[in-house]
Amino acid sequence: MSNLETVFNIAAVERDTGLSKDTLRVWERRYDFPKPGRDANGERVYPQEQVDKLRLIRRLLDLGQRPSKVIPSTSAELTTLLESYRATSAPGTPAVVEQELMQYVKLHRSGELLAALHQGLMKQGLQRFVAETIAPLNEAIGEAWVRGEIDIPEEHLYTEQVQNILRGAIGASTTSNGRPRILLTTFPDEYHILGLLMAEATLVPEGASCLSLGTRTPLADIQSAAVGGKFDIVGLSFSVAYPARHAIEGLVELRDALPTHIGIWAGGAALKDKQRRLPGIRVVTDLADTLTALREWRSVHST
Amino acid sequence: MSNLETVFNIAAVERDTGLSKDTLRVWERRYDFPKPGRDANGERVYPQEQVDKLRLIRRLLDLGQRPSKVIPSTSAELTTLLESYRATSAPGTPAVVEQELMQYVKLHRSGELLAALHQGLMKQGLQRFVAETIAPLNEAIGEAWVRGEIDIPEEHLYTEQVQNILRGAIGASTTSNGRPRILLTTFPDEYHILGLLMAEATLVPEGASCLSLGTRTPLADIQSAAVGGKFDIVGLSFSVAYPARHAIEGLVELRDALPTHIGIWAGGAALKDKQRRLPGIRVVTDLADTLTALREWRSVHST
DNA sequence: CGAACACGTTTGTCTAGGACAAAAATGATG
DNA sequence: CATCATTTTTGTCCTAGACAAACGTGTTCG
């Protein structure tokens, strides 16, 4: 049996952590971490543990820490630090159901997971199910991922099951003539689709007609699809891992490329507190705010 | 609206064209194009026309052209070349329904597309719908893409709608205790999911219990998921675009990493005629063959 | 006491050319 | 014709220096 000792090249680490190749190299130069090995060709080879630590660091940077502070710490210290954030922020979200679902993910109980999700959907209805079950669960999964408690296949399994549930429910309640007409997609280097599906699941029951292009649409194509399809709004989703700077640059460029009568809504953790750098763009802070944005649009466009 | 002379920095060009910064710089060195200006800080500044030409080039590369051939040409010549692709490969004579669906894709009639797909599903049942409608349509879409008749957003739109339909239908007929237990996924650099969904839609009605991990699962994770989840079979899907050599290497490595009692099924256009280089792996030629493989497994494992 | 400004530090991205392996094209051989 | 070996093409990685934007800190002023 061959050894599948997991190592990563620099491109893979960029994908997994959201830290650019340039950043990874300059950190190595300045802070002496990460310290990858080299293969026969002199190219960097990152072991699993260093990638894990980089993910922890990335998470702390998103929380406002600075590289020089966190990079020298050990993984254990970083985990403690992350948990201290967790303690301060989470006000009353006990969620027994959430813990149960999380267990199914960790134990690969896909059957039970699907059944429990289905049950939640039936009980709460699509919108509440998404807002009260899926969204918090997403966050819990993200945190567990950073803490190394869950793995890629577990995250894949989770994403697949949620997609199965949400796409089924969206398909059942879809309308094609409602207003506004909303085009949903992501930028080319964003792979995460759950944000889009959650937005669609929130908007469709309100009578908006949503069209999702899935992930990874080039900017020029977003523009031509929006104009050609006579959409009122373009909705973009950014996961935590998406570099805020990229998001802002891309959004500004898109705003410039679209006629002013087409609105842009941008949502996701990467854009928290970035509204002031995004004139002409509606930053959607969470799913409830998505509904607020919808009401705003309708009150402005009612004649 | 945008100011008269819109210019782009290298990061923006990477976003807009999908060509990496490294590639842009090395082309400039080797082919003397693109030839961006420089700002006060000595950094590249790309004018609109060069970005437009880069997009044309990108498109031609996707169609199989090589950089050294196309980069020296003018934009006008490239446009002509692109149009020649449309003219050359005459489309065969696809079925009437198929043509109708294709029209919906081209015209962005997502509502009608979804309705027609739904109707097809109701009329034919899941298995026949997949084999007789979706599979040929997939091929027609692929050909139209090569001919330049459809674009990235149209392909995305198609993929999304088919996913909505198939996931809904699979969810409705899923069983969790059937045999064999099949794990479905793709290798890390394969993004296309429709092959997996079609396989799942074919197998689930036969009473197999399928678990899809979605796309892009690292080899080591496929291995641990297959062993940990006590699966009987691992199913991999490869789209036309997937390099056959990579597929073969990966499959051989996976075969080596899995215990012999776990079967490997590999399907997709990339593996046509490669069976003899893949000992211990069942190459599945099409959807009908998938059912044959299932029957084979059951007759061998019936006690 | 808080806002506004100036200053030093931190940090990410850009630059140049060199190098090399994977992929494609080409030629040779069964 | 198909398979194998060789050459050319092409994308990605390398090093190490530079600099502007973001950030933190200290100072001054209303």
PDB file of C-alpha atoms (C1' of nucleotides) in Angstrom, chain B residues 10-11 21 25 29-30 38 42-44 66 245-246, chain C residues 13-20 22-26:
ATOM      1  CA  ILE B  10      -2.552  43.063 -13.113  1.00  0.00           C
ATOM      2  CA  ALA B  11      -4.843  41.682 -10.427  1.00  0.00           C
ATOM      3  CA  LYS B  21      -0.332  37.020 -13.061  1.00  0.00           C
ATOM      4  CA  ARG B  25       4.108  38.470 -17.172  1.00  0.00           C
ATOM      5  CA  ARG B  29       8.417  38.579 -21.936  1.00  0.00           C
ATOM      6  CA  ARG B  30       8.047  35.899 -24.616  1.00  0.00           C
ATOM      7  CA  ARG B  38       3.383  51.642 -16.363  1.00  0.00           C
ATOM      8  CA  GLY B  42       6.483  51.158 -12.323  1.00  0.00           C
ATOM      9  CA  GLU B  43       3.511  48.797 -12.088  1.00  0.00           C
ATOM     10  CA  ARG B  44       1.680  47.411 -15.113  1.00  0.00           C
ATOM     11  CA  ARG B  66      -1.952  27.351 -28.695  1.00  0.00           C
ATOM     12  CA  ARG B 245      -2.994  10.689 -18.016  1.00  0.00           C
ATOM     13  CA  HIS B 246      -3.896  12.310 -14.697  1.00  0.00           C
TER      14      HIS B 246
ATOM     15  C1'  DT C  13       1.441  42.972  -3.545  1.00  0.00           C
ATOM     16  C1'  DC C  14       4.305  44.073  -7.289  1.00  0.00           C
ATOM     17  C1'  DT C  15       8.742  43.653  -9.876  1.00  0.00           C
ATOM     18  C1'  DA C  16      12.654  40.976 -12.759  1.00  0.00           C
ATOM     19  C1'  DG C  17      14.525  37.105 -15.026  1.00  0.00           C
ATOM     20  C1'  DG C  18      15.990  32.458 -14.339  1.00  0.00           C
ATOM     21  C1'  DA C  19      14.687  27.587 -14.034  1.00  0.00           C
ATOM     22  C1'  DC C  20      12.286  23.443 -14.778  1.00  0.00           C
ATOM     23  C1'  DA C  22       4.279  18.796 -17.659  1.00  0.00           C
ATOM     24  C1'  DA C  23       1.840  18.982 -22.004  1.00  0.00           C
ATOM     25  C1'  DA C  24       1.753  19.188 -26.883  1.00  0.00           C
ATOM     26  C1'  DA C  25       3.795  18.524 -31.249  1.00  0.00           C
ATOM     27  C1'  DT C  26       6.831  16.055 -33.972  1.00  0.00           C
TER      28       DT C  26
END
